[in-house]
Short mmCIF file of C-alpha atoms in Angstrom, two decimals:
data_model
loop_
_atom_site.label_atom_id
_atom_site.label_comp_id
_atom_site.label_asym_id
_atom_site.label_seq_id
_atom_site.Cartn_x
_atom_site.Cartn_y
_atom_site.Cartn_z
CA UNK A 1011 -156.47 167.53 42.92
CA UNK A 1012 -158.27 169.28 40.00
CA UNK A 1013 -159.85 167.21 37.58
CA UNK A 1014 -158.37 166.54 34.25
CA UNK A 1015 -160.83 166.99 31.23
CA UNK A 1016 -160.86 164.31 28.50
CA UNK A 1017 -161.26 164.81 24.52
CA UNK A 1018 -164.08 162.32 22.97
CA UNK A 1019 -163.02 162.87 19.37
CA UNK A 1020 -165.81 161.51 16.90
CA UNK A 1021 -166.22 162.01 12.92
CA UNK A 1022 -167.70 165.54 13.26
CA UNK A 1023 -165.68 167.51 16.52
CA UNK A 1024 -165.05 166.57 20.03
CA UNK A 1025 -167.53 166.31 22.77
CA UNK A 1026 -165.54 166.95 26.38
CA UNK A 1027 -166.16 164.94 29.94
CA UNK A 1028 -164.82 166.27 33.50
CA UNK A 1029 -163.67 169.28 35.12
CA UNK A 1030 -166.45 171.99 33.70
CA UNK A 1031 -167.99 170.08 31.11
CA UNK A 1032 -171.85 169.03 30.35
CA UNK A 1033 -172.56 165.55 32.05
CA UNK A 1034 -172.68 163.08 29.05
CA UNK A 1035 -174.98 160.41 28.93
CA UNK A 1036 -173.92 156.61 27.24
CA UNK A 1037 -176.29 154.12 25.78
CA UNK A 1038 -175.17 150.32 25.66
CA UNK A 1039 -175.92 148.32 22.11
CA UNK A 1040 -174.60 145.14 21.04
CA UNK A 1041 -175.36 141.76 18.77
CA UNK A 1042 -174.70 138.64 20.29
CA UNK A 1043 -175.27 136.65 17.46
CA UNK A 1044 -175.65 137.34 13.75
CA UNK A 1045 -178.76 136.92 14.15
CA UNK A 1046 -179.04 139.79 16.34
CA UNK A 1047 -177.14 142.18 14.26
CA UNK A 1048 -180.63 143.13 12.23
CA UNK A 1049 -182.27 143.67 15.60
CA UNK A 1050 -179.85 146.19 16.81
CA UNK A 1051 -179.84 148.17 13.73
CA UNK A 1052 -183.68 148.68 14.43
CA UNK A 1053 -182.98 149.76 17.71
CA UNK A 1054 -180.46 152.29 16.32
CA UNK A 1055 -183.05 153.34 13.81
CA UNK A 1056 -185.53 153.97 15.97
CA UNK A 1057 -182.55 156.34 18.57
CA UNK A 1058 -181.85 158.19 15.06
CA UNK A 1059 -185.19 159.52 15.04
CA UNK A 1060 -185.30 160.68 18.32
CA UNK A 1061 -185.41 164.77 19.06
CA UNK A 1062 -181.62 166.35 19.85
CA UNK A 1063 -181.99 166.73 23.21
CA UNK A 1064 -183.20 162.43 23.83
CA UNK A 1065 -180.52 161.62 21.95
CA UNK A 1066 -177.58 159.91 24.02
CA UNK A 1067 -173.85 161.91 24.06
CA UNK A 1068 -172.00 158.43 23.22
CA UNK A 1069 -173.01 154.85 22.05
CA UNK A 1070 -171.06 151.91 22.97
CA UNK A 1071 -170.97 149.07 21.14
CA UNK A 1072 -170.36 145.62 22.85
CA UNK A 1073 -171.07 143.08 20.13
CA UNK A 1074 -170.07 139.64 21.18
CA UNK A 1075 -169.49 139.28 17.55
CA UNK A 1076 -166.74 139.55 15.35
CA UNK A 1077 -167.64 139.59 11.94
CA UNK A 1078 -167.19 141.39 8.34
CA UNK A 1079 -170.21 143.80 9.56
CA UNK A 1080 -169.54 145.55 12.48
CA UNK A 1081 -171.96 147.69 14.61
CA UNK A 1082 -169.14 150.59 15.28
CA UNK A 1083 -168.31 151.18 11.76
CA UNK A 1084 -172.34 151.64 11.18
CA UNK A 1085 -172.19 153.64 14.20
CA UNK A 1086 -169.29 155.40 13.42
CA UNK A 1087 -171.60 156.32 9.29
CA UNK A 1088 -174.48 157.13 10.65
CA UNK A 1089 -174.27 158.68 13.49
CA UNK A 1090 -171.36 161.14 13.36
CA UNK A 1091 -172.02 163.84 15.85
CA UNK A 1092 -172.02 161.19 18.42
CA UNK A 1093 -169.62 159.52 20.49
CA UNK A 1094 -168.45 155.85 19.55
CA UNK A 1095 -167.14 153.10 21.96
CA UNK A 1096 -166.02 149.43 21.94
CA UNK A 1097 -165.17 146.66 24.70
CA UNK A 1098 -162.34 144.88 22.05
CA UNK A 1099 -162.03 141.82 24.51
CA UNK A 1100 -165.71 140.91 23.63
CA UNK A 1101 -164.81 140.23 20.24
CA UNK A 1102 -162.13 137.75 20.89
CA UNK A 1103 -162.39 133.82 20.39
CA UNK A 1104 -161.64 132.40 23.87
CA UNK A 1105 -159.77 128.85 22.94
CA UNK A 1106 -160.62 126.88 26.17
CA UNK A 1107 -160.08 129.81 28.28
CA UNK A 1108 -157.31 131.66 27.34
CA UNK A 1109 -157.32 134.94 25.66
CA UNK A 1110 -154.74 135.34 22.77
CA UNK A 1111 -152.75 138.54 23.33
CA UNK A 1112 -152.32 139.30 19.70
CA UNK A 1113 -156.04 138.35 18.64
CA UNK A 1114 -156.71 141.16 21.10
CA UNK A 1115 -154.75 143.84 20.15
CA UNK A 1116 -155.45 143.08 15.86
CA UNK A 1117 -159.42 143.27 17.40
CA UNK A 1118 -158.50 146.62 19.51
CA UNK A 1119 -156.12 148.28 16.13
CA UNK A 1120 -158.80 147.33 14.13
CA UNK A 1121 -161.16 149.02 16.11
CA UNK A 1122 -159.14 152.28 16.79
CA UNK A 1123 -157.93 152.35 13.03
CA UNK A 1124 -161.98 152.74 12.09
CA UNK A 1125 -162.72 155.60 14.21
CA UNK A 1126 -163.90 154.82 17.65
CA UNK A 1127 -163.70 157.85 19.56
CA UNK A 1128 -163.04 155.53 22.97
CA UNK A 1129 -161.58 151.90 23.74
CA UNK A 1130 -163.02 149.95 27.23
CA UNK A 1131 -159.82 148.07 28.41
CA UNK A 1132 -159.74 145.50 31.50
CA UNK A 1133 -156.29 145.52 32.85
CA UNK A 1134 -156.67 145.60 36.68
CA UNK A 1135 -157.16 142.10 37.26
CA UNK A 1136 -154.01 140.33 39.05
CA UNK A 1137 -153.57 137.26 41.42
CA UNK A 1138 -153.85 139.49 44.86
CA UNK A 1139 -157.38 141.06 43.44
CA UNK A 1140 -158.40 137.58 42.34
CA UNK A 1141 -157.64 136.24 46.12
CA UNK A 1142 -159.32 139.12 47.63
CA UNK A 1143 -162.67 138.71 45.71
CA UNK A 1144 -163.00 135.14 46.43
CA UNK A 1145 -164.20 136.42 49.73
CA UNK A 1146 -167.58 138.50 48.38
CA UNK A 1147 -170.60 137.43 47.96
CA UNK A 1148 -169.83 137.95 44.55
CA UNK A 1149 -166.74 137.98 43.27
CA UNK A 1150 -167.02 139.39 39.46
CA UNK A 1151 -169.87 140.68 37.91
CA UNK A 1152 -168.06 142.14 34.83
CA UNK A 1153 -168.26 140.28 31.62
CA UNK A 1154 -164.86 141.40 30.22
CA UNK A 1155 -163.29 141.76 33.39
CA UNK A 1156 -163.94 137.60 34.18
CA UNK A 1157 -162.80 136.96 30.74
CA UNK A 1158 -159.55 138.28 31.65
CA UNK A 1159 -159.21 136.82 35.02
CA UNK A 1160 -160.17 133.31 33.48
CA UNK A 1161 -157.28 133.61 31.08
CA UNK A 1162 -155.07 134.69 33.93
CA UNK A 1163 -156.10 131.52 36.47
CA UNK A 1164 -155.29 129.09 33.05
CA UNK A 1165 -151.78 130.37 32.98
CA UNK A 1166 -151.83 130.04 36.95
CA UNK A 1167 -151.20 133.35 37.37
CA UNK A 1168 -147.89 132.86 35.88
CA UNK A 1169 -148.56 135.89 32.65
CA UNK A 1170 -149.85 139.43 32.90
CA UNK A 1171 -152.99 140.61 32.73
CA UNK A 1172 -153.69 140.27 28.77
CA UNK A 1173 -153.62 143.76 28.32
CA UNK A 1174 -150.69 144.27 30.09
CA UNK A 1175 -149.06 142.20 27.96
CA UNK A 1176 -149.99 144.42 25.00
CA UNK A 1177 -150.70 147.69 26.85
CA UNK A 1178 -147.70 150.20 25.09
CA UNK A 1179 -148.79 149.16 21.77
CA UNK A 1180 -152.54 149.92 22.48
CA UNK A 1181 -151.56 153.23 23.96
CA UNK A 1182 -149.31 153.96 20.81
CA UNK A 1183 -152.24 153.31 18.38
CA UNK A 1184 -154.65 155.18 20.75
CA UNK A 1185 -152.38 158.19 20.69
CA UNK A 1186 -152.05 157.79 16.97
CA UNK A 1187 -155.78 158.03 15.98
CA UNK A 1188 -156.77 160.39 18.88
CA UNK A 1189 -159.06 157.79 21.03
CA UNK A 1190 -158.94 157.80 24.77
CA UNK A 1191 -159.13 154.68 26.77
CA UNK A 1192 -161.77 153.70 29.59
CA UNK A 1193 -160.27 151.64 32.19
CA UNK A 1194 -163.56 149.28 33.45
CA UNK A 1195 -163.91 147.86 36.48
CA UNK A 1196 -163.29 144.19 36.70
CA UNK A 1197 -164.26 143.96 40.36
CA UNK A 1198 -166.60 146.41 40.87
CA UNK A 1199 -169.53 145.60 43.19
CA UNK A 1200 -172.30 143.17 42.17
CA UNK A 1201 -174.24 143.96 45.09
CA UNK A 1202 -174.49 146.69 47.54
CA UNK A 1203 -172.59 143.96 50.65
CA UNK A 1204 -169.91 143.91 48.18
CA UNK A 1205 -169.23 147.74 48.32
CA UNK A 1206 -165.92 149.22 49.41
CA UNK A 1207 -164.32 146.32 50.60
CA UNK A 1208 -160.78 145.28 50.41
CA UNK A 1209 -160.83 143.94 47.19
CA UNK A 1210 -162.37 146.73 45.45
CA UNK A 1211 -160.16 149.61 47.31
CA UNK A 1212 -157.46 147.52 46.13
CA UNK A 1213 -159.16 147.67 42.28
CA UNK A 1214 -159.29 151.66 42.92
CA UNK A 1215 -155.33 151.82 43.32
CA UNK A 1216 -154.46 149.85 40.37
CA UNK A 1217 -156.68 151.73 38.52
CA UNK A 1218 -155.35 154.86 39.59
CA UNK A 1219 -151.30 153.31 38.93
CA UNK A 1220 -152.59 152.22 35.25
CA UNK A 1221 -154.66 155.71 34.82
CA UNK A 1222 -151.16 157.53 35.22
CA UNK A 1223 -149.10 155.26 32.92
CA UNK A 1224 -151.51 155.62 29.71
CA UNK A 1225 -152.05 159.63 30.59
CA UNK A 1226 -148.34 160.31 30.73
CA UNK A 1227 -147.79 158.83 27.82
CA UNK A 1228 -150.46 160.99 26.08
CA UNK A 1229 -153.73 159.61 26.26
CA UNK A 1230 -156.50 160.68 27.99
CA UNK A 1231 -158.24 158.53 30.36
CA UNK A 1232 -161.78 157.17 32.28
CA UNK A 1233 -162.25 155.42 35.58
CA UNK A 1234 -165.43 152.85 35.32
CA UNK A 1235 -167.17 151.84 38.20
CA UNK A 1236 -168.12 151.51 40.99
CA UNK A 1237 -171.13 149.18 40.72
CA UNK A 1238 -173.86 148.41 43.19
CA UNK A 1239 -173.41 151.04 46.24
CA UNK A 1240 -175.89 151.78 48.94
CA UNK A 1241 -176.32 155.54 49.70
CA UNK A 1242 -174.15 155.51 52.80
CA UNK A 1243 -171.31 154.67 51.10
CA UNK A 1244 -171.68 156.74 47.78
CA UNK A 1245 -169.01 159.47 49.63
CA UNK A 1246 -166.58 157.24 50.73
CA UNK A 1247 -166.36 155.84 47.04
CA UNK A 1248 -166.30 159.51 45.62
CA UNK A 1249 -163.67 160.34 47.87
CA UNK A 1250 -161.19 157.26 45.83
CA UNK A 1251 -162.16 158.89 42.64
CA UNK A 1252 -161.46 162.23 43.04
CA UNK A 1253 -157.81 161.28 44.48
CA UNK A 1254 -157.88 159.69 40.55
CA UNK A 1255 -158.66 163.08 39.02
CA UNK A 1256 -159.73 160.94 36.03
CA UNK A 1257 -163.84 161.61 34.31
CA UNK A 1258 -165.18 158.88 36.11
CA UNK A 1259 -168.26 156.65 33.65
CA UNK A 1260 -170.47 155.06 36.71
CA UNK A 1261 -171.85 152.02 36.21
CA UNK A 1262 -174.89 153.10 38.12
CA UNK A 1263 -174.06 153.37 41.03
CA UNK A 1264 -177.09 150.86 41.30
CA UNK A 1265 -177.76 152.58 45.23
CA UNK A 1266 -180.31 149.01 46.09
CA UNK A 1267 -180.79 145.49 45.27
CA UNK A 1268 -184.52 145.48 45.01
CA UNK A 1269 -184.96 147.34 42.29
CA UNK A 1270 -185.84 144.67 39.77
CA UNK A 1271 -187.31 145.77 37.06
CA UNK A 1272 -187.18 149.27 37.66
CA UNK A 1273 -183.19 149.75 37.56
CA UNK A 1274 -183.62 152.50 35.34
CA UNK A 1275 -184.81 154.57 38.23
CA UNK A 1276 -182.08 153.02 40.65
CA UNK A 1277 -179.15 153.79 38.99
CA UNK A 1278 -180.52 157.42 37.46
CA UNK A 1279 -181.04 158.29 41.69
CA UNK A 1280 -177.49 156.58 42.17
CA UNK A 1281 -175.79 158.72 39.49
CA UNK A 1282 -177.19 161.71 40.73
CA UNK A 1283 -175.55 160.85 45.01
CA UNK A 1284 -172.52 159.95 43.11
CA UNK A 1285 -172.53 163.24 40.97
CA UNK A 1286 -173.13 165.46 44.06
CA UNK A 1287 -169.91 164.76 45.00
CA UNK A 1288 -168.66 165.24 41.13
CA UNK A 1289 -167.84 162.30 40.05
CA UNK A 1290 -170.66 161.41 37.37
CA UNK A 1291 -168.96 162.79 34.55
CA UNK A 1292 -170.54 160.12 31.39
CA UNK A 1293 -173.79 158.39 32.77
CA UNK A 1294 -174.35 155.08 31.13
CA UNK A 1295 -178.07 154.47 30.86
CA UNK A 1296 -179.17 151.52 32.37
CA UNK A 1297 -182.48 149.91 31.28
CA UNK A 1298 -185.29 147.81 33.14
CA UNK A 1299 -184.31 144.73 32.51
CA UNK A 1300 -180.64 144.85 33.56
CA UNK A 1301 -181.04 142.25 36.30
CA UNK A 1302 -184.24 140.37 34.20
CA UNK A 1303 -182.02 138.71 32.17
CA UNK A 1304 -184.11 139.77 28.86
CA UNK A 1305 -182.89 141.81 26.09
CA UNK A 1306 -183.09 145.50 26.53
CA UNK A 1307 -185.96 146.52 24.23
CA UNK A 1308 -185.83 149.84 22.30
CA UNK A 1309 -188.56 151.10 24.01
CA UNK A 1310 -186.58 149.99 27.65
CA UNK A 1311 -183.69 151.43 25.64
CA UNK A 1312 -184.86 155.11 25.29
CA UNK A 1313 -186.67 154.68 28.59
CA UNK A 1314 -183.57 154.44 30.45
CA UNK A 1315 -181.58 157.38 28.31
CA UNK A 1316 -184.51 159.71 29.43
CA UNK A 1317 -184.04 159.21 32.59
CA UNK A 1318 -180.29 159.09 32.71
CA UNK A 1319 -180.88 162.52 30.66
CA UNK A 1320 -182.87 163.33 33.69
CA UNK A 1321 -179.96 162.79 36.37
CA UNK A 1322 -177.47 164.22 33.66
CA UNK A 1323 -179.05 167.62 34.31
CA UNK A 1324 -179.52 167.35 37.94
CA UNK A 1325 -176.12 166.95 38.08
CA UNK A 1326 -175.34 169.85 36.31
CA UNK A 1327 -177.85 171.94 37.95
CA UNK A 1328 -174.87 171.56 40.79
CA UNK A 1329 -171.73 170.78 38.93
CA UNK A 1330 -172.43 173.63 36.41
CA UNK A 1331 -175.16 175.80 38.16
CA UNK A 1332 -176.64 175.79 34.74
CA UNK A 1333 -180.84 176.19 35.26
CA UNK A 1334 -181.76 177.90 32.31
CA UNK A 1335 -183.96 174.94 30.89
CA UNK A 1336 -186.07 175.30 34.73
CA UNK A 1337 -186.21 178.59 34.57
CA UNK A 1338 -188.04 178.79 31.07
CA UNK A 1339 -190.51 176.01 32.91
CA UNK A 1340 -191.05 178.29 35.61
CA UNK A 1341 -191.52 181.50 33.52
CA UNK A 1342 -193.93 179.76 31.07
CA UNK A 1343 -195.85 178.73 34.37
CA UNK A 1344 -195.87 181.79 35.74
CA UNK A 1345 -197.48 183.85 32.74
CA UNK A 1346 -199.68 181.65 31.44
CA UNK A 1347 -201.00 180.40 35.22
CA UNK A 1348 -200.81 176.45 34.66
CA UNK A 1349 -198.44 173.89 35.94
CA UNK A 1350 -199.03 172.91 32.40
CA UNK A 1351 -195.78 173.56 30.28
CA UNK A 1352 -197.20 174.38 26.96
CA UNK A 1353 -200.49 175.09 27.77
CA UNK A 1354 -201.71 178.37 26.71
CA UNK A 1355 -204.72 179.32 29.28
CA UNK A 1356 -204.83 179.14 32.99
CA UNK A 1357 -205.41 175.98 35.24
CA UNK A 1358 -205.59 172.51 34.60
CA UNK A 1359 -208.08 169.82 34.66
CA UNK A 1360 -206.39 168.30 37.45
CA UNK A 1361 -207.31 171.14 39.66
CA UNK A 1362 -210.29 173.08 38.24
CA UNK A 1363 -211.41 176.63 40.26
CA UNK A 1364 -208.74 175.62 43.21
CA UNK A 1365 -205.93 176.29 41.00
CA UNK A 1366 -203.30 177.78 43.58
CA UNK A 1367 -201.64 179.14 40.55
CA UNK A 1368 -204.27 181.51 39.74
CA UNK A 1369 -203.76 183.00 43.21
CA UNK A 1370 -201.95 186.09 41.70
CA UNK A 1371 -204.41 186.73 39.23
CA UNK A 1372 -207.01 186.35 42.59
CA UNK A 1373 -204.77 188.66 44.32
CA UNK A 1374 -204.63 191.51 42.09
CA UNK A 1375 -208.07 192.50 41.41
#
């Protein structure tokens, strides 16, 4: 099944994920206190300045705080060539537990009414998936996800999923201001044991069932996911997402649990098994400290969008067989003698008079 191509509409044009489109690359942000707020606008000070081709494709905002400031409406001011995103769910006031349906969807109007380009939305989460998880290692390692599956085992199971409650009127206002609507992952894996079981198969066809209700009602969609997945089972988990046909946004995949620290590198060499197999269509950067439990720091922050940036092209190298930007590497090399890109006269330091690039030159005297 060919996949479908979805329209990221932000304050200056559109920028396109899936079937024959440039791999995008996401950065996360977010205050979770007020206090916070003036941190995170440094941090998006300091991405302004950075060249066109660091920059990230999309931003995502998932501010744990509602108030008369909001991140995405800076976001959406001051930087309007990019892509702008919200989790709405983080925003609500959980009253011992529970999740108030119409709290939700003023939070998620709101949101849409000021411009984000796309809306993260949790509605998987049911009884049978709940039973099935209690079996992992791990059952939940998504933040909005277990906020909806709290709310749902307070009702005893006896209510929807919170979005579901509210899910035609979100799609409605979605359709109305253009946005498309990410459907996350509630159960994807925390850890690489975790992978493919029962409970997250299970997660895959719901996804795909609520995927097919918002798009035929005109809005396009994303698949999030999958999680932590160890190399062996990257294809098996590609092979559920292209049944979707949906632009999949992978969390990772994080491809090892060891990587503490240095996640940045495990999930760029996850994105690029999983985008072999095309299904890496927006890469959300993932810094260092992911499983540190500090704050990202904007220089952890850019880190990580290099080197999703990195796997981004890789990706396309195959996806798009687009290897102009190597080429000009390997041209410059090749006339000027040096492994140095840049550098104007032969050899390097690193090498001295054994420069095997200068074998050529060597060659043809």
């Amino acid at each position: 099944m060919k996949k479908k191509v979805v329209n990221l509409v932000h304050k200056n044009g559109i920028k396109r994920a899936g079937a024959g489109s440039n791999t995008l690359v996401s950065v996360l942000v977010g205050a979770t206190s007020k206090k916070d707020y003036s941190n995170q606008l440094k941090k998006l000070d300091c991405l302004g300045n950075l060249s066109k081709s660091d920059l990230p494709d999309i931003i995502s905002d998932l501010s744990l705080q509602n108030s008369s400031t909001s991140l995405y409406t800076y976001l959406i001011e001051h930087f309007p060539d990019l892509v702008i995103s919200t989790l709405p769910i983080y925003q609500c006031k959980q009253r011992s537990g529970f999740v108030d349906s119409n709290e939700l969807l003023d939070i998620t109007v709101q949101q849409l009414e000021a411009g984000v380009s796309f809306i993260t939305i949790h509605p998987t989460a049911n009884q049978e998936l709940v039973r099935l998880s209690l079996s992992r290692l791990v059952p939940c390692t998504s933040r909005g996800g277990a906020m909806v599956v709290k709310d749902l085992a307070n009702r005893n199971f006896n209510a929807e999923n919170v979005y579901l409650r509210i899910i035609d009127e979100i799609i409605a206002t979605a359709k109305k201001y253009r946005a498309a609507i990410s459907l996350g992952a509630t159960f994807r894996s925390a850890n690489i044991f975790d992978s493919v079981d029962s409970c997250q198969i299970g997660e895959f066809k719901v996804q795909k069932e609520i995927a097919d209700y918002i798009y035929n009602r005109g809005v396009d969609v994303i698949v999030e996911g999958p999680g932590h997945t160890p190399p062996n089972k990257i294809q098996q988990v590609a092979r559920y997402y292209n049944k979707m046909s949906y632009p999949v946004m992978p969390l990772g995949p994080i491809p090892t649990d060891v990587a503490i620290g240095q996640d940045h590198i495990s999930s760029s060499i996850g994105s690029v098994l999983l985008g072999m197999h095309q299904c890496a269509d927006i890469i959300t950067s993932v810094t260092r400290e992911e499983h540190t439990g500090g704050v990202p720091s904007i220089e952890a922050t850019i880190e990580a969008i290099k080197a999703a940036r990195i796997a981004a092209h890789i990706i396309d190298i195959n996806k798009l067989g687009d290897s102009s930007a190597d080429k000009k590497i390997v041209a410059y090399r090749q006339e000027h003698h040096t492994c140095v890109y840049g550098k104007k006269n032969a050899g390097c330091s690193r090498c001295a008079e054994v420069c095997p690039l200068k074998v050529d030159v060597f060659l043809s005297d």
